[in-house]
Amino acid sequence: LPVALASLLGLSTLAGIVGTSWKAIEAQRERDIAADQAQRATLTRDFVLDIFRMANPARAAGREVSARDLLDDALARIERSPWPDAASKSEMQWMMADAYLAIGSTEVAHELLQKAVSGLQGNAGARDLRATVLLLLARTENRLGHIPQSKDVLQQAEALIDQQRSSDLLARQHFVRGTIALAEGDLDAAAAGLERSVAIATDLHGRLSDAALDAARILAWVYDEADRYADIAALILPLADAMQSDTQANPLLLADLLDAYANAAVPLGQPELAVEYRLRALQITLETFGELHRYTGTRWNNLAFTYLRLERLAEARDAMQKALAISRQTTPPGSHPTGSSASNLALIQLFLGAYEDAEALIQEAIAIRAKGENPVDLAFSTQIAASIARASGDLALAQQRLAQAQSLFDALPRKPVSLQARLALESAEQALLLGQPGDCAAAESAARLQADPAVGASDSQRAYADAVLALCTASRDGNTALRELDERVSAALALQPQDSARRQWLSRHRETLRAR
């Protein structure tokens, strides 16, 4: 026993010595990391200050220097500048990538971030910086439509982040995970990720911090996709009210919030407020970025969509044409924004009776969306293509496209009510023209779905669906009471906008029935 106790005493003494030495080593390692971070901060500050010195008229030869000019000059000098280590250079590349993303230059940002990741390989002392760079790269991959790559990069970042401690990194991690889920159409996962991001950022920095507001605006779009309009109002209105009375608030984030709430305003019975908020968001963006910018194009697209929901078709067409023109000039060929604006403009031209223009636009949209990761987008565009073919008089092609759209819809894990309503109405209209009303189940479904708040249908749209149902019922039952039927169709016609092709469609359906 004495020998054993003596051995244990010796081991405990040795462990104490080793423990003390290890603590000293760990403390020195932390001091070294802090010194490296301080040195990188000094280098970064000096480099950024030198970038802004380029705006001095004396150095810029009297010319006006844009933000893009400054960034491009800095980018060229990154490779020429002496850097004490790879981490310092990678940190500057990350900062530059973030700035390029802010001005809409996603491809340049993507290249910079890949270089930054490469420069940090094997650097165990730059764990947080690696996670930061990877999170921004994952976000950039997602913006480019590279969802599998985005998920892979996100997993690499998550392995470097403490999941048990609230931090800016954890908030950004949940933000990126939520946006990837949104791109995949998984709205429950998207909402969960973004709600967590909002909560962490709010706890750390307050509800009006850029991080919290950035997550909140994306969360509002998720709620919109899920038809959770009351949740949008509860989330956005308090923030927008607080920001409008805060002179230090970020105006672009205010514009995003106004734009997000406008989506809920129409189904919540506030159509004029929707237009007002869209216009204010557009004005803020124009003042910040000018006309020819990707963000400005997005604002025009959203304004056009509100005009379309209110059936102000000419205004919707003009706004969407601006959106598409800007997207074609400011984003890579075949980009998601271009596909979205082309599809939306095709729908507007369809309602205006410009079928040739609508056909060209929808084919452009389908070609883009068929290469993307979101089957919901492709299903919507294919349904529009079916309506264009039917309105143009090619019923065989219309049937083929409708079958494709229905197949895409059936395969969706989440089935948007608005798309379901469109498919049902298109099916009912084709059946009328073919003289095959069947049991009018599609027409009944279309009329019922138009009353769903998630669809956001106007009085004229609901009346149109009711008239189609009445026509189908008369065709099915052989109803000869044409006077009563004419009254219902005439009432629906009276509600349609003067420039809407739906007036022609209803008249055609009625004449087809009379001929039989």
Coordinates of C-alpha atoms in Angstrom, one line a residue:
L1 CA 0.0 0.0 0.0
P2 CA 2.7 2.6 0.8
V3 CA 4.4 1.8 -2.5
A4 CA 1.1 2.2 -4.4
L5 CA 0.4 5.5 -2.7
A6 CA 3.8 6.8 -3.4
S7 CA 3.4 5.9 -7.1
L8 CA 0.0 7.7 -7.2
L9 CA 1.6 10.7 -5.6
G10 CA 4.3 10.8 -8.1
L11 CA 1.8 10.5 -11.0
S12 CA -0.3 13.3 -9.6
T13 CA 2.7 15.5 -9.2
L14 CA 3.7 14.8 -12.8
A15 CA 0.2 15.4 -14.0
G16 CA 0.2 18.8 -12.2
I17 CA 3.5 19.7 -13.9
V18 CA 2.2 18.6 -17.3
G19 CA -1.1 20.5 -16.7
T20 CA 0.7 23.6 -15.8
S21 CA 2.9 23.4 -18.8
W22 CA 0.0 22.7 -21.1
K23 CA -1.9 25.8 -19.7
A24 CA 1.2 27.9 -20.4
I25 CA 1.4 26.5 -23.9
E26 CA -2.3 27.1 -24.5
A27 CA -2.1 30.7 -23.2
Q28 CA 0.9 31.4 -25.4
R29 CA -1.0 29.9 -28.4
E30 CA -4.0 32.2 -27.7
R31 CA -1.6 35.2 -27.4
D32 CA -0.1 34.3 -30.8
I33 CA -3.6 34.0 -32.4
A34 CA -4.5 37.4 -30.9
A35 CA -1.3 38.9 -32.2
D36 CA -2.0 37.5 -35.7
Q37 CA -5.5 38.8 -35.7
A38 CA -4.3 42.3 -34.6
Q39 CA -1.7 42.3 -37.3
R40 CA -4.3 41.2 -39.9
A41 CA -6.6 44.0 -38.7
T42 CA -3.9 46.6 -39.1
L43 CA -3.1 45.3 -42.6
T44 CA -6.8 45.3 -43.5
R45 CA -7.3 48.8 -42.2
D46 CA -4.4 50.2 -44.1
F47 CA -5.4 48.4 -47.3
V48 CA -9.0 49.7 -47.1
L49 CA -7.9 53.2 -46.3
D50 CA -5.7 53.1 -49.4
I51 CA -8.6 51.9 -51.5
F52 CA -10.6 55.0 -50.4
R53 CA -7.7 57.3 -51.1
M54 CA -8.2 56.3 -54.8
A55 CA -11.3 58.4 -54.7
N56 CA -9.2 61.6 -54.1
P57 CA -9.5 63.7 -57.3
A58 CA -5.7 64.3 -57.2
R59 CA -5.0 60.5 -57.5
A60 CA -7.9 59.8 -59.8
A61 CA -6.8 62.4 -62.3
G62 CA -10.0 64.5 -61.7
R63 CA -12.4 61.7 -62.8
E64 CA -15.3 60.6 -60.7
V65 CA -14.6 57.2 -59.2
S66 CA -17.4 54.7 -58.8
A67 CA -17.6 51.9 -56.1
R68 CA -16.9 49.4 -58.8
D69 CA -13.8 51.3 -59.9
L70 CA -12.5 51.3 -56.4
L71 CA -13.1 47.6 -56.0
D72 CA -11.6 46.7 -59.3
D73 CA -8.5 48.7 -58.5
A74 CA -8.2 47.0 -55.1
L75 CA -8.7 43.6 -56.6
A76 CA -5.8 44.2 -59.0
R77 CA -3.6 45.3 -56.1
I78 CA -4.4 42.3 -53.8
E79 CA -2.1 40.1 -55.9
R80 CA 0.7 42.7 -56.0
S81 CA 0.7 43.6 -52.3
P82 CA 3.0 41.9 -49.8
W83 CA 1.2 39.8 -47.3
P84 CA 2.8 38.4 -44.2
D85 CA 0.8 35.2 -44.4
A86 CA -2.0 33.5 -46.4
A87 CA -4.6 34.2 -43.8
S88 CA -4.2 37.9 -44.2
K89 CA -4.6 37.7 -47.9
S90 CA -7.6 35.4 -47.6
E91 CA -9.3 37.8 -45.1
M92 CA -8.9 40.6 -47.6
Q93 CA -10.3 38.4 -50.4
W94 CA -13.3 37.6 -48.2
M95 CA -14.0 41.3 -47.5
M96 CA -13.6 42.1 -51.2
A97 CA -16.0 39.3 -52.1
D98 CA -18.6 40.6 -49.7
A99 CA -18.3 44.0 -51.3
Y100 CA -18.7 42.6 -54.8
L101 CA -21.8 40.7 -53.7
A102 CA -23.2 44.0 -52.4
I103 CA -23.0 45.5 -55.9
G104 CA -24.3 42.4 -57.6
S105 CA -21.1 41.0 -59.0
T106 CA -21.7 37.5 -57.9
E107 CA -19.2 35.8 -60.3
V108 CA -16.3 37.9 -59.2
A109 CA -17.2 37.3 -55.5
H110 CA -17.3 33.5 -56.2
E111 CA -13.8 33.5 -57.7
L112 CA -12.4 35.5 -54.8
L113 CA -14.0 33.3 -52.2
Q114 CA -12.6 30.1 -53.8
K115 CA -9.1 31.7 -53.6
A116 CA -9.7 32.6 -50.0
V117 CA -10.7 29.1 -49.1
S118 CA -7.6 27.7 -50.9
G119 CA -5.4 30.1 -49.0
L120 CA -6.7 28.9 -45.6
Q121 CA -6.3 25.2 -46.2
G122 CA -4.5 23.6 -43.3
N123 CA -4.5 26.7 -41.2
A124 CA -5.7 25.5 -37.8
G125 CA -5.2 28.9 -36.2
A126 CA -7.8 30.6 -38.5
R127 CA -10.8 28.5 -37.6
D128 CA -13.3 31.3 -37.3
L129 CA -12.0 33.0 -40.5
R130 CA -12.3 29.7 -42.4
A131 CA -15.9 29.3 -41.2
T132 CA -16.7 32.9 -42.2
V133 CA -15.3 32.5 -45.7
L134 CA -17.1 29.2 -46.2
L135 CA -20.4 30.6 -45.1
L136 CA -20.2 33.4 -47.6
L137 CA -19.1 30.9 -50.3
A138 CA -22.1 28.7 -49.5
R139 CA -24.3 31.8 -49.8
T140 CA -22.7 32.7 -53.1
E141 CA -23.0 29.2 -54.5
N142 CA -26.7 29.3 -53.6
R143 CA -27.2 32.7 -55.4
L144 CA -25.6 31.2 -58.5
G145 CA -28.1 28.3 -58.4
H146 CA -25.4 25.7 -57.4
I147 CA -27.4 24.1 -54.6
P148 CA -25.5 20.8 -54.1
Q149 CA -22.2 22.7 -53.9
S150 CA -23.8 25.2 -51.5
K151 CA -24.9 22.4 -49.2
D152 CA -21.4 20.8 -49.3
V153 CA -19.6 24.1 -48.4
L154 CA -22.1 24.8 -45.6
Q155 CA -21.4 21.4 -44.0
Q156 CA -17.7 22.3 -44.0
A157 CA -18.4 25.6 -42.3
E158 CA -20.7 23.9 -39.7
A159 CA -17.9 21.6 -38.6
L160 CA -15.9 24.7 -37.6
I161 CA -18.7 26.5 -35.6
D162 CA -19.6 26.0 -31.9
Q163 CA -23.2 24.8 -32.1
Q164 CA -23.8 25.3 -28.4
R165 CA -22.9 29.0 -28.1
S166 CA -24.8 31.9 -29.7
S167 CA -22.5 33.8 -32.0
D168 CA -22.5 35.8 -35.3
L169 CA -21.2 32.7 -37.0
L170 CA -24.0 30.5 -35.7
A171 CA -26.6 33.2 -36.8
R172 CA -25.1 33.3 -40.3
Q173 CA -25.0 29.5 -40.4
H174 CA -28.7 29.2 -39.8
F175 CA -29.3 32.1 -42.3
V176 CA -27.5 30.2 -45.1
R177 CA -29.2 26.9 -44.2
G178 CA -32.6 28.6 -44.4
T179 CA -31.9 30.2 -47.8
I180 CA -30.7 26.9 -49.2
A181 CA -33.8 25.2 -48.0
L182 CA -35.9 28.0 -49.6
A183 CA -34.1 27.4 -52.9
E184 CA -35.0 23.7 -52.6
G185 CA -38.6 24.5 -51.8
D186 CA -38.5 23.1 -48.3
L187 CA -40.4 25.9 -46.6
D188 CA -40.6 24.3 -43.1
A189 CA -36.8 23.9 -43.0
A190 CA -36.3 27.4 -44.5
A191 CA -38.6 29.0 -41.9
A192 CA -36.9 27.1 -39.0
G193 CA -33.4 28.2 -40.1
L194 CA -34.3 31.8 -40.7
E195 CA -36.3 32.1 -37.5
R196 CA -33.3 30.8 -35.6
S197 CA -31.0 33.3 -37.3
V198 CA -33.4 36.2 -36.5
A199 CA -33.5 35.1 -32.8
I200 CA -29.7 34.8 -32.4
A201 CA -29.0 38.1 -34.3
T202 CA -31.6 39.9 -32.3
D203 CA -30.3 38.5 -29.0
L204 CA -26.7 39.6 -29.9
H205 CA -27.3 42.9 -31.6
G206 CA -30.9 44.0 -31.4
R207 CA -33.9 43.6 -33.7
L208 CA -32.8 46.6 -35.9
S209 CA -29.3 45.3 -36.5
D210 CA -28.4 44.5 -40.1
A211 CA -28.0 40.8 -39.4
A212 CA -31.5 40.5 -37.8
L213 CA -33.2 42.5 -40.5
D214 CA -31.5 40.7 -43.3
A215 CA -32.7 37.4 -41.9
A216 CA -36.2 38.8 -41.2
R217 CA -36.7 40.0 -44.8
I218 CA -35.8 36.5 -46.2
L219 CA -38.1 34.9 -43.6
A220 CA -40.9 37.1 -44.8
W221 CA -40.5 35.7 -48.4
V222 CA -40.6 32.2 -46.9
Y223 CA -43.8 33.0 -45.1
D224 CA -45.2 34.4 -48.4
E225 CA -44.3 31.2 -50.3
A226 CA -46.1 29.3 -47.5
D227 CA -49.2 31.6 -47.7
R228 CA -48.6 32.7 -44.1
Y229 CA -49.7 36.3 -44.6
A230 CA -50.6 37.0 -41.0
D231 CA -47.1 35.9 -40.0
I232 CA -45.6 38.3 -42.5
A233 CA -47.6 41.2 -40.9
A234 CA -46.6 40.2 -37.4
L235 CA -42.9 40.0 -38.4
I236 CA -42.5 43.0 -40.7
L237 CA -44.9 45.8 -39.6
P238 CA -43.3 46.4 -36.2
L239 CA -39.8 46.4 -37.8
A240 CA -40.8 48.8 -40.6
D241 CA -42.5 51.2 -38.2
A242 CA -39.4 51.2 -35.9
M243 CA -37.1 51.7 -38.9
Q244 CA -39.0 54.6 -40.3
S245 CA -38.6 56.5 -37.1
D246 CA -34.9 55.6 -36.8
T247 CA -32.7 58.0 -38.8
Q248 CA -29.7 55.6 -38.5
A249 CA -31.6 52.7 -40.1
N250 CA -30.3 51.1 -43.2
P251 CA -32.6 52.4 -46.0
L252 CA -32.0 49.3 -48.2
L253 CA -33.1 47.0 -45.5
L254 CA -36.2 49.2 -45.0
A255 CA -36.9 48.9 -48.7
D256 CA -36.6 45.1 -48.4
L257 CA -39.1 45.0 -45.5
L258 CA -41.6 47.2 -47.4
D259 CA -41.2 45.0 -50.5
A260 CA -41.7 41.9 -48.4
Y261 CA -44.9 43.2 -46.7
A262 CA -46.4 44.2 -50.1
N263 CA -46.7 40.5 -50.9
A264 CA -49.0 40.0 -47.9
A265 CA -51.0 43.3 -48.4
V266 CA -53.1 42.1 -51.3
P267 CA -54.4 38.8 -49.8
L268 CA -54.9 40.8 -46.5
G269 CA -57.2 43.2 -48.4
Q270 CA -54.8 46.1 -48.7
P271 CA -54.1 46.4 -52.4
E272 CA -53.3 50.1 -52.5
L273 CA -50.9 49.7 -49.6
A274 CA -49.1 47.0 -51.6
V275 CA -48.5 49.4 -54.5
E276 CA -47.5 52.2 -52.1
Y277 CA -44.9 50.0 -50.4
R278 CA -43.5 48.7 -53.8
L279 CA -43.1 52.2 -55.1
R280 CA -41.3 53.4 -51.9
A281 CA -39.0 50.3 -52.1
L282 CA -38.3 51.0 -55.7
Q283 CA -37.5 54.7 -55.1
I284 CA -35.0 53.9 -52.3
T285 CA -33.3 51.4 -54.5
L286 CA -33.1 53.8 -57.4
E287 CA -31.6 56.5 -55.2
T288 CA -29.0 54.0 -54.0
F289 CA -28.0 52.0 -57.0
G290 CA -29.5 53.8 -60.0
E291 CA -31.6 52.3 -62.8
L292 CA -29.2 49.7 -64.2
H293 CA -28.7 47.4 -61.3
R294 CA -29.8 43.9 -60.4
Y295 CA -31.6 45.1 -57.2
T296 CA -33.5 47.8 -59.1
G297 CA -34.6 45.1 -61.6
T298 CA -35.9 43.0 -58.7
R299 CA -37.9 46.0 -57.5
W300 CA -39.5 46.6 -60.9
N301 CA -40.3 42.8 -61.1
N302 CA -42.1 42.9 -57.7
L303 CA -44.0 46.1 -58.6
A304 CA -45.1 44.6 -61.8
F305 CA -46.3 41.5 -60.0
T306 CA -48.5 43.6 -57.7
Y307 CA -49.9 45.5 -60.7
L308 CA -50.7 42.1 -62.2
R309 CA -52.5 40.9 -59.1
L310 CA -54.6 44.1 -59.2
E311 CA -55.1 43.5 -63.0
R312 CA -53.6 46.8 -63.9
L313 CA -52.2 45.0 -66.9
A314 CA -50.6 47.8 -69.0
E315 CA -48.7 49.1 -65.9
A316 CA -47.7 45.5 -65.1
R317 CA -46.3 45.0 -68.6
D318 CA -44.3 48.3 -68.6
A319 CA -42.8 47.5 -65.2
M320 CA -42.0 43.9 -66.0
Q321 CA -40.4 44.9 -69.3
K322 CA -38.0 47.2 -67.4
A323 CA -37.3 44.4 -65.0
L324 CA -36.4 42.0 -67.8
A325 CA -34.3 44.5 -69.6
I326 CA -32.3 45.2 -66.5
S327 CA -31.8 41.6 -65.6
R328 CA -30.5 40.8 -69.1
Q329 CA -27.9 43.5 -68.8
T330 CA -26.8 43.0 -65.2
T331 CA -26.9 39.2 -64.6
P332 CA -25.2 36.3 -66.5
P333 CA -27.1 34.7 -69.4
G334 CA -29.7 32.3 -68.2
S335 CA -29.8 33.7 -64.7
H336 CA -32.7 33.0 -62.3
P337 CA -33.9 36.6 -62.2
T338 CA -34.0 36.6 -66.0
G339 CA -36.1 33.4 -66.0
S340 CA -38.5 34.8 -63.4
S341 CA -39.0 38.1 -65.2
A342 CA -39.4 36.4 -68.6
S343 CA -42.1 34.0 -67.2
N344 CA -43.9 36.8 -65.5
L345 CA -43.9 39.0 -68.6
A346 CA -45.1 36.1 -70.6
L347 CA -48.1 35.8 -68.3
I348 CA -48.9 39.5 -68.6
Q349 CA -48.6 39.4 -72.4
L350 CA -50.9 36.4 -72.4
F351 CA -53.6 38.3 -70.5
L352 CA -53.1 41.2 -72.9
G353 CA -53.6 38.9 -75.9
A354 CA -50.0 39.4 -77.2
Y355 CA -49.7 35.6 -77.8
E356 CA -46.6 35.6 -80.1
D357 CA -44.6 37.7 -77.6
A358 CA -45.9 35.5 -74.7
E359 CA -44.8 32.3 -76.5
A360 CA -41.2 33.6 -77.1
L361 CA -40.9 34.8 -73.5
I362 CA -42.2 31.6 -72.0
Q363 CA -39.9 29.4 -74.0
E364 CA -37.0 31.6 -72.8
A365 CA -38.2 31.1 -69.2
I366 CA -38.7 27.4 -69.5
A367 CA -35.2 26.9 -71.0
I368 CA -33.7 28.7 -68.0
R369 CA -35.9 27.1 -65.4
A370 CA -35.4 23.6 -66.8
K371 CA -31.7 23.9 -65.8
G372 CA -32.4 25.2 -62.3
E373 CA -33.0 23.5 -59.0
N374 CA -36.6 24.7 -58.3
P375 CA -39.3 22.5 -59.9
V376 CA -42.0 24.8 -58.7
D377 CA -40.7 27.5 -61.0
L378 CA -40.7 25.2 -64.0
A379 CA -44.2 23.9 -63.2
F380 CA -45.6 27.5 -63.1
S381 CA -43.9 28.4 -66.5
T382 CA -45.2 25.1 -68.1
Q383 CA -48.7 25.9 -67.0
I384 CA -48.4 29.4 -68.5
A385 CA -47.2 27.8 -71.7
A386 CA -50.3 25.6 -71.8
S387 CA -52.5 28.6 -71.5
I388 CA -50.7 30.4 -74.3
A389 CA -51.2 27.5 -76.6
R390 CA -54.9 27.2 -75.8
A391 CA -55.4 31.0 -76.2
S392 CA -53.6 30.8 -79.6
G393 CA -55.9 28.0 -80.8
D394 CA -53.5 25.1 -80.7
L395 CA -55.5 22.8 -78.4
A396 CA -53.3 19.7 -79.1
L397 CA -50.2 21.5 -77.9
A398 CA -52.2 23.0 -75.0
Q399 CA -53.2 19.5 -73.8
Q400 CA -49.6 18.3 -74.1
R401 CA -48.2 21.2 -72.1
L402 CA -51.0 20.9 -69.5
A403 CA -50.1 17.2 -68.9
Q404 CA -46.5 18.2 -68.4
A405 CA -47.4 20.9 -65.9
Q406 CA -49.7 18.6 -64.1
S407 CA -47.0 15.9 -63.9
L408 CA -44.5 18.4 -62.5
F409 CA -47.1 19.6 -60.0
D410 CA -47.9 16.1 -58.8
A411 CA -44.2 15.4 -58.1
L412 CA -43.9 18.5 -55.9
P413 CA -43.4 17.9 -52.2
R414 CA -45.1 21.3 -51.6
K415 CA -48.1 22.1 -53.8
P416 CA -48.8 25.8 -54.1
V417 CA -52.5 26.6 -54.0
S418 CA -52.1 29.3 -56.6
L419 CA -50.6 26.8 -59.1
Q420 CA -53.3 24.2 -58.3
A421 CA -55.9 26.8 -59.0
R422 CA -54.3 27.8 -62.4
L423 CA -54.0 24.1 -63.4
A424 CA -57.7 23.4 -62.6
L425 CA -58.9 26.5 -64.5
E426 CA -56.8 25.7 -67.5
S427 CA -58.1 22.1 -67.5
A428 CA -61.7 23.3 -67.4
E429 CA -61.1 25.8 -70.2
Q430 CA -59.6 23.2 -72.5
A431 CA -62.5 20.8 -71.8
L432 CA -64.9 23.5 -72.8
L433 CA -63.2 24.2 -76.1
L434 CA -62.9 20.4 -76.8
G435 CA -66.6 19.8 -75.9
Q436 CA -65.6 17.4 -73.2
P437 CA -66.8 18.8 -70.0
G438 CA -66.8 15.5 -68.1
D439 CA -68.1 15.9 -64.6
C440 CA -66.9 19.5 -64.3
A441 CA -64.7 18.5 -61.4
A442 CA -61.8 20.7 -62.7
A443 CA -64.2 23.7 -63.1
E444 CA -65.6 23.2 -59.6
S445 CA -62.1 23.0 -58.1
A446 CA -61.0 26.1 -59.9
A447 CA -64.0 28.1 -58.7
R448 CA -63.5 26.9 -55.1
L449 CA -59.8 27.6 -55.1
Q450 CA -60.3 31.2 -56.3
A451 CA -61.9 31.9 -53.0
D452 CA -58.8 30.7 -51.1
P453 CA -57.0 33.7 -49.6
A454 CA -53.7 32.2 -50.6
V455 CA -54.6 32.6 -54.3
G456 CA -55.3 36.3 -53.8
A457 CA -57.9 36.4 -56.6
S458 CA -59.7 39.6 -57.4
D459 CA -63.5 39.9 -57.9
S460 CA -63.0 39.6 -61.7
Q461 CA -60.9 36.5 -61.4
R462 CA -63.4 34.8 -59.1
A463 CA -66.3 35.8 -61.5
Y464 CA -64.3 34.4 -64.4
A465 CA -63.9 31.1 -62.7
D466 CA -67.6 31.0 -61.7
A467 CA -68.6 31.7 -65.4
V468 CA -66.3 28.9 -66.6
L469 CA -68.1 26.6 -64.1
A470 CA -71.5 27.7 -65.3
L471 CA -70.5 27.1 -68.9
C472 CA -69.1 23.7 -68.1
T473 CA -72.3 22.7 -66.2
A474 CA -74.5 23.8 -69.1
S475 CA -72.3 21.9 -71.6
R476 CA -72.5 18.8 -69.4
D477 CA -76.2 18.9 -68.6
G478 CA -77.3 20.1 -72.0
N479 CA -78.8 23.2 -70.4
T480 CA -80.9 25.1 -72.9
A481 CA -81.6 28.1 -70.6
L482 CA -79.1 30.2 -72.5
R483 CA -80.6 33.5 -71.2
E484 CA -79.7 32.7 -67.6
L485 CA -76.3 31.5 -68.7
D486 CA -75.8 34.6 -70.8
E487 CA -76.5 36.7 -67.7
R488 CA -73.9 35.0 -65.7
V489 CA -71.3 35.2 -68.4
S490 CA -72.2 38.9 -69.1
A491 CA -71.8 39.7 -65.4
A492 CA -68.3 38.1 -65.5
L493 CA -67.4 40.0 -68.7
A494 CA -68.4 43.3 -67.1
L495 CA -65.9 42.8 -64.3
Q496 CA -63.0 42.0 -66.6
P497 CA -60.5 44.8 -67.4
Q498 CA -61.0 46.4 -70.8
D499 CA -57.6 45.3 -72.0
S500 CA -57.8 41.7 -70.7
A501 CA -57.9 38.8 -73.2
R502 CA -60.2 37.0 -70.7
R503 CA -63.1 38.9 -72.2
Q504 CA -62.3 37.3 -75.6
W505 CA -61.9 33.9 -73.9
L506 CA -65.3 34.0 -72.2
S507 CA -67.0 35.1 -75.4
R508 CA -65.3 32.2 -77.2
H509 CA -66.4 29.7 -74.6
R510 CA -70.0 31.0 -74.9
E511 CA -70.0 30.9 -78.7
T512 CA -68.6 27.4 -78.7
L513 CA -71.4 26.2 -76.3
R514 CA -74.0 27.9 -78.4
A515 CA -72.8 26.3 -81.6
R516 CA -73.3 22.9 -80.0

